[in-house]
JSON list of C-alpha atoms in Angstrom, two decimals:
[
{"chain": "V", "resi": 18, "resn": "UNK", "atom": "CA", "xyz": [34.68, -4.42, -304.82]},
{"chain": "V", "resi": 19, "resn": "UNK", "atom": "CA", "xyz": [32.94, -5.31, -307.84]},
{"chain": "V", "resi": 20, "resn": "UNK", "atom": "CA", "xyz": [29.39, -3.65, -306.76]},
{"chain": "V", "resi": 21, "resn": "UNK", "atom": "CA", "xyz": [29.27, -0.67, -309.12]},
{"chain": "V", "resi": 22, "resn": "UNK", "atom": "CA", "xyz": [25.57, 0.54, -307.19]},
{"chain": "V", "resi": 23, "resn": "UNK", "atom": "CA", "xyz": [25.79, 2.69, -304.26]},
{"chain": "V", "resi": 24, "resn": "UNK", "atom": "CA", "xyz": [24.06, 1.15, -301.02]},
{"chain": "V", "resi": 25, "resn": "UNK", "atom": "CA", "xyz": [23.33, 2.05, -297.61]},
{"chain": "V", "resi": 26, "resn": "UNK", "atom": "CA", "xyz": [26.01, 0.08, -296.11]},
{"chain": "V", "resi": 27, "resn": "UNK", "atom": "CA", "xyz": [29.51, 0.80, -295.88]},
{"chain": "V", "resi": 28, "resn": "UNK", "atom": "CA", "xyz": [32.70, -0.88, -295.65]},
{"chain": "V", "resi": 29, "resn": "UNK", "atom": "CA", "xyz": [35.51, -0.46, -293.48]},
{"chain": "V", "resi": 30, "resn": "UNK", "atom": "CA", "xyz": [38.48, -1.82, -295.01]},
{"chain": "V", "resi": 31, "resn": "UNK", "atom": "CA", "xyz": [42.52, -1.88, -295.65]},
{"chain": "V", "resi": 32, "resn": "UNK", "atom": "CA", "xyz": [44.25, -2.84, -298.53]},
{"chain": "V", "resi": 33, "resn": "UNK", "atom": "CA", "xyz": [47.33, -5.37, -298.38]},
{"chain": "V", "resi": 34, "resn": "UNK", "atom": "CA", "xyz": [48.61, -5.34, -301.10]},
{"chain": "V", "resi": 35, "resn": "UNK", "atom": "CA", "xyz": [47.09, -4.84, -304.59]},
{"chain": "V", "resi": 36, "resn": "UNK", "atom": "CA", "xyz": [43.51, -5.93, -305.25]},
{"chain": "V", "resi": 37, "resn": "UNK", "atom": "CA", "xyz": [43.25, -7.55, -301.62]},
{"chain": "V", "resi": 38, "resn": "UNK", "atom": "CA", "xyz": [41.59, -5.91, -299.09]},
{"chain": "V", "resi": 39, "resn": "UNK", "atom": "CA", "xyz": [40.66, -6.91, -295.32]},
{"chain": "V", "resi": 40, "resn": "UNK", "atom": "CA", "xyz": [37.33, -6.13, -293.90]},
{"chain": "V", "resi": 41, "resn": "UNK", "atom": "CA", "xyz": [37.88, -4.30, -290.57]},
{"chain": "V", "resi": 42, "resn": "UNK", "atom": "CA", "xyz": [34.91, -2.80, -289.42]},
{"chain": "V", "resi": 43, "resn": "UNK", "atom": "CA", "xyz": [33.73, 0.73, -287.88]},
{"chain": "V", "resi": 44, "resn": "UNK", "atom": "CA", "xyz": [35.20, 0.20, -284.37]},
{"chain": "V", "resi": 45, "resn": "UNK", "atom": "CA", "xyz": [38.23, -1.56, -285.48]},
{"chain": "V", "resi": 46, "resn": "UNK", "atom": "CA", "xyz": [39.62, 1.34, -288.04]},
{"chain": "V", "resi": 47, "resn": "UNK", "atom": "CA", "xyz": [38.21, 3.86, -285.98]},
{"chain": "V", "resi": 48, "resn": "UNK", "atom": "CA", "xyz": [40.07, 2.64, -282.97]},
{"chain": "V", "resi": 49, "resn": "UNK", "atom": "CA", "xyz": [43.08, 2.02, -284.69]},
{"chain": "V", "resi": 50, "resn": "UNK", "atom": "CA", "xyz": [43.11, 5.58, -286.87]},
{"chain": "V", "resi": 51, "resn": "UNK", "atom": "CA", "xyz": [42.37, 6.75, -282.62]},
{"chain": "V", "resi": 52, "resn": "UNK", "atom": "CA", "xyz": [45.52, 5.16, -281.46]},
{"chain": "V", "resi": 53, "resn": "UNK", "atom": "CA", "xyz": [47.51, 5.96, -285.16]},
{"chain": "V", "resi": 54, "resn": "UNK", "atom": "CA", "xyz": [50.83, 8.32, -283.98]},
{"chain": "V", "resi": 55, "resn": "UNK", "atom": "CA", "xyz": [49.44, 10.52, -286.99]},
{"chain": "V", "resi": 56, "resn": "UNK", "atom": "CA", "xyz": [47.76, 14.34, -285.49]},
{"chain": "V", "resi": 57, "resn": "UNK", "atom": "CA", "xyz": [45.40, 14.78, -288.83]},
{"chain": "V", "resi": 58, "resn": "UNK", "atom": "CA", "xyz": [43.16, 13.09, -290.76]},
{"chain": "V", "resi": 59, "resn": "UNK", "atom": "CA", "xyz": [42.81, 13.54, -294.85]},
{"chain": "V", "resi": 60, "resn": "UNK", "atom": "CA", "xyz": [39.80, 12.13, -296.07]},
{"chain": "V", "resi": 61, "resn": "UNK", "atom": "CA", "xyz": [40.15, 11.66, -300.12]},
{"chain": "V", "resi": 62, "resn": "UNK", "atom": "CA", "xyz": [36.82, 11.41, -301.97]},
{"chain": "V", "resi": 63, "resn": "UNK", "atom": "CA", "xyz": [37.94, 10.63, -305.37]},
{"chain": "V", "resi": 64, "resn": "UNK", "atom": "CA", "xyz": [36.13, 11.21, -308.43]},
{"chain": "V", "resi": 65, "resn": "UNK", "atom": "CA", "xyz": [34.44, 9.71, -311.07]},
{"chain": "V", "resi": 66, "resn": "UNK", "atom": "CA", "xyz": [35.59, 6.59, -313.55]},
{"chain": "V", "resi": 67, "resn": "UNK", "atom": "CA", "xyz": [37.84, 5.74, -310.35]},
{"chain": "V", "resi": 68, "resn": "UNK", "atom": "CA", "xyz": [37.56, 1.99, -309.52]},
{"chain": "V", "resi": 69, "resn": "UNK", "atom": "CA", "xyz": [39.15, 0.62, -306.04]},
{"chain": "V", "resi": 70, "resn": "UNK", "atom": "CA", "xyz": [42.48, -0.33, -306.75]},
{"chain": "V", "resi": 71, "resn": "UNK", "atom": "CA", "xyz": [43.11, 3.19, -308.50]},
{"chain": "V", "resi": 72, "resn": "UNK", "atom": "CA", "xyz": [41.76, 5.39, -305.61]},
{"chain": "V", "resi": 73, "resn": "UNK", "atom": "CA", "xyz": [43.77, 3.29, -303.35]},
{"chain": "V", "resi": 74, "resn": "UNK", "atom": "CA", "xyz": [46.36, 3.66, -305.21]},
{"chain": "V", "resi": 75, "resn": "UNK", "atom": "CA", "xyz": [46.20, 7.56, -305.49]},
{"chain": "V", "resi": 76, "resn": "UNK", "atom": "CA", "xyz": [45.50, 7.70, -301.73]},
{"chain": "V", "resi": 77, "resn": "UNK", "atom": "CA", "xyz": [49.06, 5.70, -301.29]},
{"chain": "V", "resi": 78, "resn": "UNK", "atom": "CA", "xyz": [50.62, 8.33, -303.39]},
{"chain": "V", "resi": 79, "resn": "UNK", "atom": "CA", "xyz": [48.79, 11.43, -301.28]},
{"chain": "V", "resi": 80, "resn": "UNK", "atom": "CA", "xyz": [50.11, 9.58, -298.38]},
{"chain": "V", "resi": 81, "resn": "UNK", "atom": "CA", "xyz": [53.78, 9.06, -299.60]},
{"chain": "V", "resi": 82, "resn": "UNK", "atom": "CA", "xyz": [53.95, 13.57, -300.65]},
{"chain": "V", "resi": 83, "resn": "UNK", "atom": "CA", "xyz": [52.56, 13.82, -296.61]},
{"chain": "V", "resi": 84, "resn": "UNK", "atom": "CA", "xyz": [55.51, 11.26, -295.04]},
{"chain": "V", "resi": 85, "resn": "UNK", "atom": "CA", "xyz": [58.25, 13.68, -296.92]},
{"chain": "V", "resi": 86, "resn": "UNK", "atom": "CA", "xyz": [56.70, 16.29, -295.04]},
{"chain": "V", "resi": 87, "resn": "UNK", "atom": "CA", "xyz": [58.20, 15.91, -290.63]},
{"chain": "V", "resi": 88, "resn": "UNK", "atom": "CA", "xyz": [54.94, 18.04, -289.61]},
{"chain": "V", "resi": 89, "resn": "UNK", "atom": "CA", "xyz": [52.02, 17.43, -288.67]},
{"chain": "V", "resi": 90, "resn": "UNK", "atom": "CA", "xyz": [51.27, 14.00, -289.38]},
{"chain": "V", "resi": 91, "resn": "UNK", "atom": "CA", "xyz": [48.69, 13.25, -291.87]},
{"chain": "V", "resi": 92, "resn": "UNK", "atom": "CA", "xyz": [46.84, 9.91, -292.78]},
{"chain": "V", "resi": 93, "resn": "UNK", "atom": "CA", "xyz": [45.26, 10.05, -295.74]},
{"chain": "V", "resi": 94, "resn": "UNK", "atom": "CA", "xyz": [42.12, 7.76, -295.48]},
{"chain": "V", "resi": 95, "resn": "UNK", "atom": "CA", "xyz": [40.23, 6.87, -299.05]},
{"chain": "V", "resi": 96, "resn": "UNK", "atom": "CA", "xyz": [36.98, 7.23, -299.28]},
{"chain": "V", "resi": 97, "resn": "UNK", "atom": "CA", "xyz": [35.66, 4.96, -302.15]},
{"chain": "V", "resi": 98, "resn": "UNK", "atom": "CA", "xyz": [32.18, 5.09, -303.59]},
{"chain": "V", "resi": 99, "resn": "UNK", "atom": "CA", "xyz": [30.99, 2.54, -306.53]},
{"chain": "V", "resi": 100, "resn": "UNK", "atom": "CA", "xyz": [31.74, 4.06, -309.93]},
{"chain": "V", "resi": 101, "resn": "UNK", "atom": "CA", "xyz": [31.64, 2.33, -313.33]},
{"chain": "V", "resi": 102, "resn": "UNK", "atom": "CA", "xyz": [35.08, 3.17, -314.53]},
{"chain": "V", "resi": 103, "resn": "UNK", "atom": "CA", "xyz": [36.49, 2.98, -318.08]},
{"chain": "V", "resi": 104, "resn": "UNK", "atom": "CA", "xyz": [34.34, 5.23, -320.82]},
{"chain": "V", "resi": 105, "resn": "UNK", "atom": "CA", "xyz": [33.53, 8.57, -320.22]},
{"chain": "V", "resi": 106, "resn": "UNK", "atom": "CA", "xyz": [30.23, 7.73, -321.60]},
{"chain": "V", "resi": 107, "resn": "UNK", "atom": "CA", "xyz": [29.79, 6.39, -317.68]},
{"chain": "V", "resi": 108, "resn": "UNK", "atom": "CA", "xyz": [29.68, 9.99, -316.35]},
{"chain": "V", "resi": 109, "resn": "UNK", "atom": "CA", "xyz": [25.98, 10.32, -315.87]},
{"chain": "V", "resi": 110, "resn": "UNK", "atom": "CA", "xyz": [25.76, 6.21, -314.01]},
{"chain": "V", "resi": 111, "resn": "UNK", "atom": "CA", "xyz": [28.82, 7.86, -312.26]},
{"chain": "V", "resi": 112, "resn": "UNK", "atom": "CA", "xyz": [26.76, 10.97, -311.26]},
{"chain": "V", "resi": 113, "resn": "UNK", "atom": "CA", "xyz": [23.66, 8.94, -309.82]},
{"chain": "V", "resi": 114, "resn": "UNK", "atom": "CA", "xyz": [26.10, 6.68, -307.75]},
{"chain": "V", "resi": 115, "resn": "UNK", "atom": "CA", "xyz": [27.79, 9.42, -306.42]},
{"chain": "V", "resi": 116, "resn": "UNK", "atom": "CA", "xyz": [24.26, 11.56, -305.24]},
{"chain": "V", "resi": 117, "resn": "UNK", "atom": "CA", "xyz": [23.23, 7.72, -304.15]},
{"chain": "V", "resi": 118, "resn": "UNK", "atom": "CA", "xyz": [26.43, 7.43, -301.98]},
{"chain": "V", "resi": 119, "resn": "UNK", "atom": "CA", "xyz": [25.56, 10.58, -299.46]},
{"chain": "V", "resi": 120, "resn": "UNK", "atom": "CA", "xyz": [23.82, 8.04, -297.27]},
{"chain": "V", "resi": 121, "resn": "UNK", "atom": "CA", "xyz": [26.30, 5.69, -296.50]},
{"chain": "V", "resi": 122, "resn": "UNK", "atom": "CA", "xyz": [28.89, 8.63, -296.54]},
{"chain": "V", "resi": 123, "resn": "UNK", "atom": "CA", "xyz": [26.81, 10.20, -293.82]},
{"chain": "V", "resi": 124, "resn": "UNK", "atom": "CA", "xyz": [26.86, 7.12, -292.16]},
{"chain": "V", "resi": 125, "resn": "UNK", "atom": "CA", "xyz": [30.64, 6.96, -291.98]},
{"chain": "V", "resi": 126, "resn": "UNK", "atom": "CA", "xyz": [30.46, 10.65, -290.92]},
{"chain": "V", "resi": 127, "resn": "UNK", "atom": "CA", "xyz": [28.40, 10.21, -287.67]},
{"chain": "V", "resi": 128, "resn": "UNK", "atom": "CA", "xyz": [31.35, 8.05, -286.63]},
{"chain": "V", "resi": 129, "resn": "UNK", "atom": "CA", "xyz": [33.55, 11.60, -286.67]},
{"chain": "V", "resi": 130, "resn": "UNK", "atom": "CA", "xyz": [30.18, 12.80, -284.59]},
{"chain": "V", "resi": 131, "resn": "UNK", "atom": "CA", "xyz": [30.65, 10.06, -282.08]},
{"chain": "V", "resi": 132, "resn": "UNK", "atom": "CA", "xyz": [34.12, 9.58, -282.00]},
{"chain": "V", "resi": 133, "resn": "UNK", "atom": "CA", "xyz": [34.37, 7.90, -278.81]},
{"chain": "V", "resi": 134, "resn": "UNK", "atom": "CA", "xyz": [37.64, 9.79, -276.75]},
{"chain": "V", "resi": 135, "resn": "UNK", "atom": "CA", "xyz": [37.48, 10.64, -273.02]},
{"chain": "V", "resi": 136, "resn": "UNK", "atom": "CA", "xyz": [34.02, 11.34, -272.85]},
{"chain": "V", "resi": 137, "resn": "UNK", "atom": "CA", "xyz": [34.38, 13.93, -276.19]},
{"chain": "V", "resi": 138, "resn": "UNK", "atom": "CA", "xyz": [31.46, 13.63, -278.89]},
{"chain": "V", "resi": 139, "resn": "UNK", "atom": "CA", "xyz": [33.80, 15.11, -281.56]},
{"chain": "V", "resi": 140, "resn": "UNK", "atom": "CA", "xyz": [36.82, 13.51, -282.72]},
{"chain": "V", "resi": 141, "resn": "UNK", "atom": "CA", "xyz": [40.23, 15.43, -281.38]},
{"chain": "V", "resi": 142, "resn": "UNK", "atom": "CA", "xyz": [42.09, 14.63, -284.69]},
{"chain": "V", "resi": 143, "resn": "UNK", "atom": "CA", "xyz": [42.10, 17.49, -287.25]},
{"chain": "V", "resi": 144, "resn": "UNK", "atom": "CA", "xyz": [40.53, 16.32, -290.15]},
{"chain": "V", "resi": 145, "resn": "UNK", "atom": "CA", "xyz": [40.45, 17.33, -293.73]},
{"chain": "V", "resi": 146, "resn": "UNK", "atom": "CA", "xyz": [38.83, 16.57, -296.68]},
{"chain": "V", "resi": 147, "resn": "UNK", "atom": "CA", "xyz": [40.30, 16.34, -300.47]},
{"chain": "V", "resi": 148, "resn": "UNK", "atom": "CA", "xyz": [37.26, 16.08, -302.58]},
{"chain": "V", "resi": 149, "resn": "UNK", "atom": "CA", "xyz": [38.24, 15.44, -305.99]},
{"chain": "V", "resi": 150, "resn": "UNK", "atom": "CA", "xyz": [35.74, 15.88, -309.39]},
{"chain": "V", "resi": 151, "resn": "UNK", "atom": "CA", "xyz": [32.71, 14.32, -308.29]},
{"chain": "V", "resi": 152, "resn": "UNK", "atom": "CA", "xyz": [34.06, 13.45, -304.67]},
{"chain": "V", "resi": 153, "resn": "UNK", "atom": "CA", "xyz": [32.58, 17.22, -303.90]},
{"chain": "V", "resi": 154, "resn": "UNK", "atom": "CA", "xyz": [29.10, 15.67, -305.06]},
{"chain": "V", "resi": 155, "resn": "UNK", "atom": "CA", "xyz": [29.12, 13.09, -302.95]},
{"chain": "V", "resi": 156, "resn": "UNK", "atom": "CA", "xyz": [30.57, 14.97, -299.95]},
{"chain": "V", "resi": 157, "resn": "UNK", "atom": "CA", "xyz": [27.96, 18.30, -300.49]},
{"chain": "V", "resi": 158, "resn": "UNK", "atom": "CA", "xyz": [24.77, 15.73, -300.96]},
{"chain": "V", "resi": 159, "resn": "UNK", "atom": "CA", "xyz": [25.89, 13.76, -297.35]},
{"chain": "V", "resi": 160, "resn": "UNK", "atom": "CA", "xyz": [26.56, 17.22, -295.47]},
{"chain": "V", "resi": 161, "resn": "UNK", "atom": "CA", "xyz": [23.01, 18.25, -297.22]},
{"chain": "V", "resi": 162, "resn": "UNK", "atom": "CA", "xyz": [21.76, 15.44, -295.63]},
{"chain": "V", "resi": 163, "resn": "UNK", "atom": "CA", "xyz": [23.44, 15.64, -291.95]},
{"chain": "V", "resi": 164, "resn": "UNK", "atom": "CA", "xyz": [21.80, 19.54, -291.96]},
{"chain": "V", "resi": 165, "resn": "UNK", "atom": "CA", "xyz": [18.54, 18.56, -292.98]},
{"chain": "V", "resi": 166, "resn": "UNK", "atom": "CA", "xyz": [18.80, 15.57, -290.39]},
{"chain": "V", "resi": 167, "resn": "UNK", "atom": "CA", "xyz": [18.90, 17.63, -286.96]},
{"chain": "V", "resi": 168, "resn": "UNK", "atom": "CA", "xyz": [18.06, 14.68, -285.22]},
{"chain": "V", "resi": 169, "resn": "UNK", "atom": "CA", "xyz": [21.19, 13.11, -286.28]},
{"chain": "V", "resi": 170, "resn": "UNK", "atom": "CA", "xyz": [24.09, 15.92, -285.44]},
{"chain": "V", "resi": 171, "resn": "UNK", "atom": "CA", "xyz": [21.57, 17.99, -282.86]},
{"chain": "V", "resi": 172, "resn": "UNK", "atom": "CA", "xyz": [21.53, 21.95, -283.04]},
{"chain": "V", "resi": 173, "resn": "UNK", "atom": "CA", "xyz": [23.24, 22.71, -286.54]},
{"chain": "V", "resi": 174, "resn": "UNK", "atom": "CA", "xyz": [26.41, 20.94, -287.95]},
{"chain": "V", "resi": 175, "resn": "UNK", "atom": "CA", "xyz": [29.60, 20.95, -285.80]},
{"chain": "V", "resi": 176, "resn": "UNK", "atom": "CA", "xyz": [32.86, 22.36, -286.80]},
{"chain": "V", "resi": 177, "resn": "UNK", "atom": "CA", "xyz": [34.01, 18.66, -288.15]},
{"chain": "V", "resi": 178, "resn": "UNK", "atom": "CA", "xyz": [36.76, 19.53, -290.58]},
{"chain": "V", "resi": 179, "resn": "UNK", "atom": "CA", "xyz": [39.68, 22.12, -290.11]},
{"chain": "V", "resi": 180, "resn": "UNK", "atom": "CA", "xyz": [40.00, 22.21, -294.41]},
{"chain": "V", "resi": 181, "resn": "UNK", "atom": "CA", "xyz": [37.92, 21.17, -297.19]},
{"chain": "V", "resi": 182, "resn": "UNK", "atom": "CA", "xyz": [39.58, 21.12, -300.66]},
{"chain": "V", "resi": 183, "resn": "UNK", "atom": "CA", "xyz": [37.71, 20.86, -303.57]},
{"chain": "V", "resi": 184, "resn": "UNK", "atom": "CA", "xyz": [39.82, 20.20, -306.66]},
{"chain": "V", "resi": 185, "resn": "UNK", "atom": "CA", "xyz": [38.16, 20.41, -310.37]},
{"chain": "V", "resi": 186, "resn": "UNK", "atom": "CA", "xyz": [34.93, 19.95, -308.11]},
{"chain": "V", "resi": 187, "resn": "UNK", "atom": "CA", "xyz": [32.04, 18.86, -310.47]},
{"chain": "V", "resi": 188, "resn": "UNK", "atom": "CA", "xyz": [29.14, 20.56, -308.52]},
{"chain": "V", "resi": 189, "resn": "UNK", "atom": "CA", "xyz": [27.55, 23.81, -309.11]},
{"chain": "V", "resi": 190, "resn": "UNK", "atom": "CA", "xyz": [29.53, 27.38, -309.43]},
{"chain": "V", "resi": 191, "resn": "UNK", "atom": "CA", "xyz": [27.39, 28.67, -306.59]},
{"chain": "V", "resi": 192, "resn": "UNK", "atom": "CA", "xyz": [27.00, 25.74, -304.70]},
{"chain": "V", "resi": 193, "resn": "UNK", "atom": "CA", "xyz": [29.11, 27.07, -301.55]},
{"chain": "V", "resi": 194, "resn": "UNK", "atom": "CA", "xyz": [26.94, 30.40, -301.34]},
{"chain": "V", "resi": 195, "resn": "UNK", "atom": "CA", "xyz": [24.27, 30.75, -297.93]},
{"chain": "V", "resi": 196, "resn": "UNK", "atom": "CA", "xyz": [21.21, 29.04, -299.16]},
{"chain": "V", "resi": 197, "resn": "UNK", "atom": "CA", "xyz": [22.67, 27.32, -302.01]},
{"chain": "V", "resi": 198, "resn": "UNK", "atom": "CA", "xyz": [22.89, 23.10, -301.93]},
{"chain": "V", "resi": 199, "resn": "UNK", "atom": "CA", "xyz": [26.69, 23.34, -300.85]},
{"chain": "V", "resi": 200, "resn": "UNK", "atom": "CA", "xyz": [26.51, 25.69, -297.95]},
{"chain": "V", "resi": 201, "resn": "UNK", "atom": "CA", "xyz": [26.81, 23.09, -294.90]},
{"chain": "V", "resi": 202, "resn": "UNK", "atom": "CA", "xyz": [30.43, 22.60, -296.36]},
{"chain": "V", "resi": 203, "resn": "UNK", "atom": "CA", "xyz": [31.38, 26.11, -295.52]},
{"chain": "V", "resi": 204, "resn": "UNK", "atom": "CA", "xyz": [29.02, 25.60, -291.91]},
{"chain": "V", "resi": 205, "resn": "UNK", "atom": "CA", "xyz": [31.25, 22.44, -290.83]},
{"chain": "V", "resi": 206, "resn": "UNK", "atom": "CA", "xyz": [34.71, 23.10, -292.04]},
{"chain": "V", "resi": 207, "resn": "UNK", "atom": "CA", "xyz": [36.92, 26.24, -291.36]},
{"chain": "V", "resi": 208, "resn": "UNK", "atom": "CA", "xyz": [38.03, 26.54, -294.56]},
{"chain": "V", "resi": 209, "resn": "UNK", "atom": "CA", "xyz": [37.13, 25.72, -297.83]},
{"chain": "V", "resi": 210, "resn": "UNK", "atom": "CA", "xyz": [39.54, 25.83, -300.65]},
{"chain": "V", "resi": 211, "resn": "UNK", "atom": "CA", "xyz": [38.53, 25.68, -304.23]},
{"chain": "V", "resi": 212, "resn": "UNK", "atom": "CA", "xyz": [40.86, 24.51, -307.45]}
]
């Protein structure tokens, strides 16, 4: 985790315990997020100046609010893309990673495509997305990528999310309207909520 330059590849990982993390693989989490006894999924994209250990730790508190609640289930998964962290003189590095980062986002994505269940192509969780700051950037430039990639999802986007929450989102005021570089997030999620 001390790569501050967004790649291709992703990483599919749990933490332990603080700033030690095991290497699990695609099929591994997916299989064992598959066989979880939570109903829903909560991706958190966090936002910029956010190393590791802090968006863990913010997904461990998201988690903790969704155990008070009995129902549904939620597991809040983080979603952690290379940022610089410390001055806020790092915001435009921080921007760049984050546009850089729709690739290997999309990558993770497909595996919500291709969820492998009975036969299904899409995966029979509910799954939401918190996008926080410039989480939305990364999460509008990957969906911008899936719908320009028809070769990747097929005939348009899927329905993939049931809510997408954008808090203190750092993209564009218009970004959600029909033409606009946001729209695929109101295409693939049923609702999109804006703080």
């Amino acid at each position: 985790f001390q790569k501050h330059a967004a790649d291709c590849e992703v990483y599919y990982c749990r933490r332990l315990e603080k700033e030690t993390y095991e290497e699990l693989g695609s099929t591994k989490l997916m299989d064992l997020v598959r066989d979880s006894k939570y109903d829903q999924i909560l991706l958190y994209i966090h936002g910029f100046r956010t190393l590791p250990e802090d968006a863990f730790g913010s997904a461990a508190e998201l988690q903790a609010l969704c155990h008070k609640q009995r129902s549904p289930k939620i597991l809040v998964i983080p979603v952690i893309w290379p940022c610089v962290g410390g001055e806020v003189k790092t915001y435009w590095t921080d921007q760049d990673s984050a546009k850089y980062s729709c690739a290997s986002f999309r990558r993770a994505l497909l595996f919500f495509l291709q969820w492998p269940n009975d036969g299904n192509l899409l995966c029979t969780m509910r799954v939401n997305v918190l996008a926080h700051s410039m989480g939305a950037l990364v999460l509008r430039e990957a969906l911008q990528d899936l719908k320009n990639a028809p070769e990747l999802c097929g005939n348009g986007l899927p329905r993939l999310f049931r809510n997408i929450f954008l808090a203190a989102a750092d993209i564009e005021n218009e970004s959600l309207q029909r033409g606009q570089t946001g729209d695929a997030m109101c295409d693939v999620s049923r609702n999109v909520v804006v703080y």
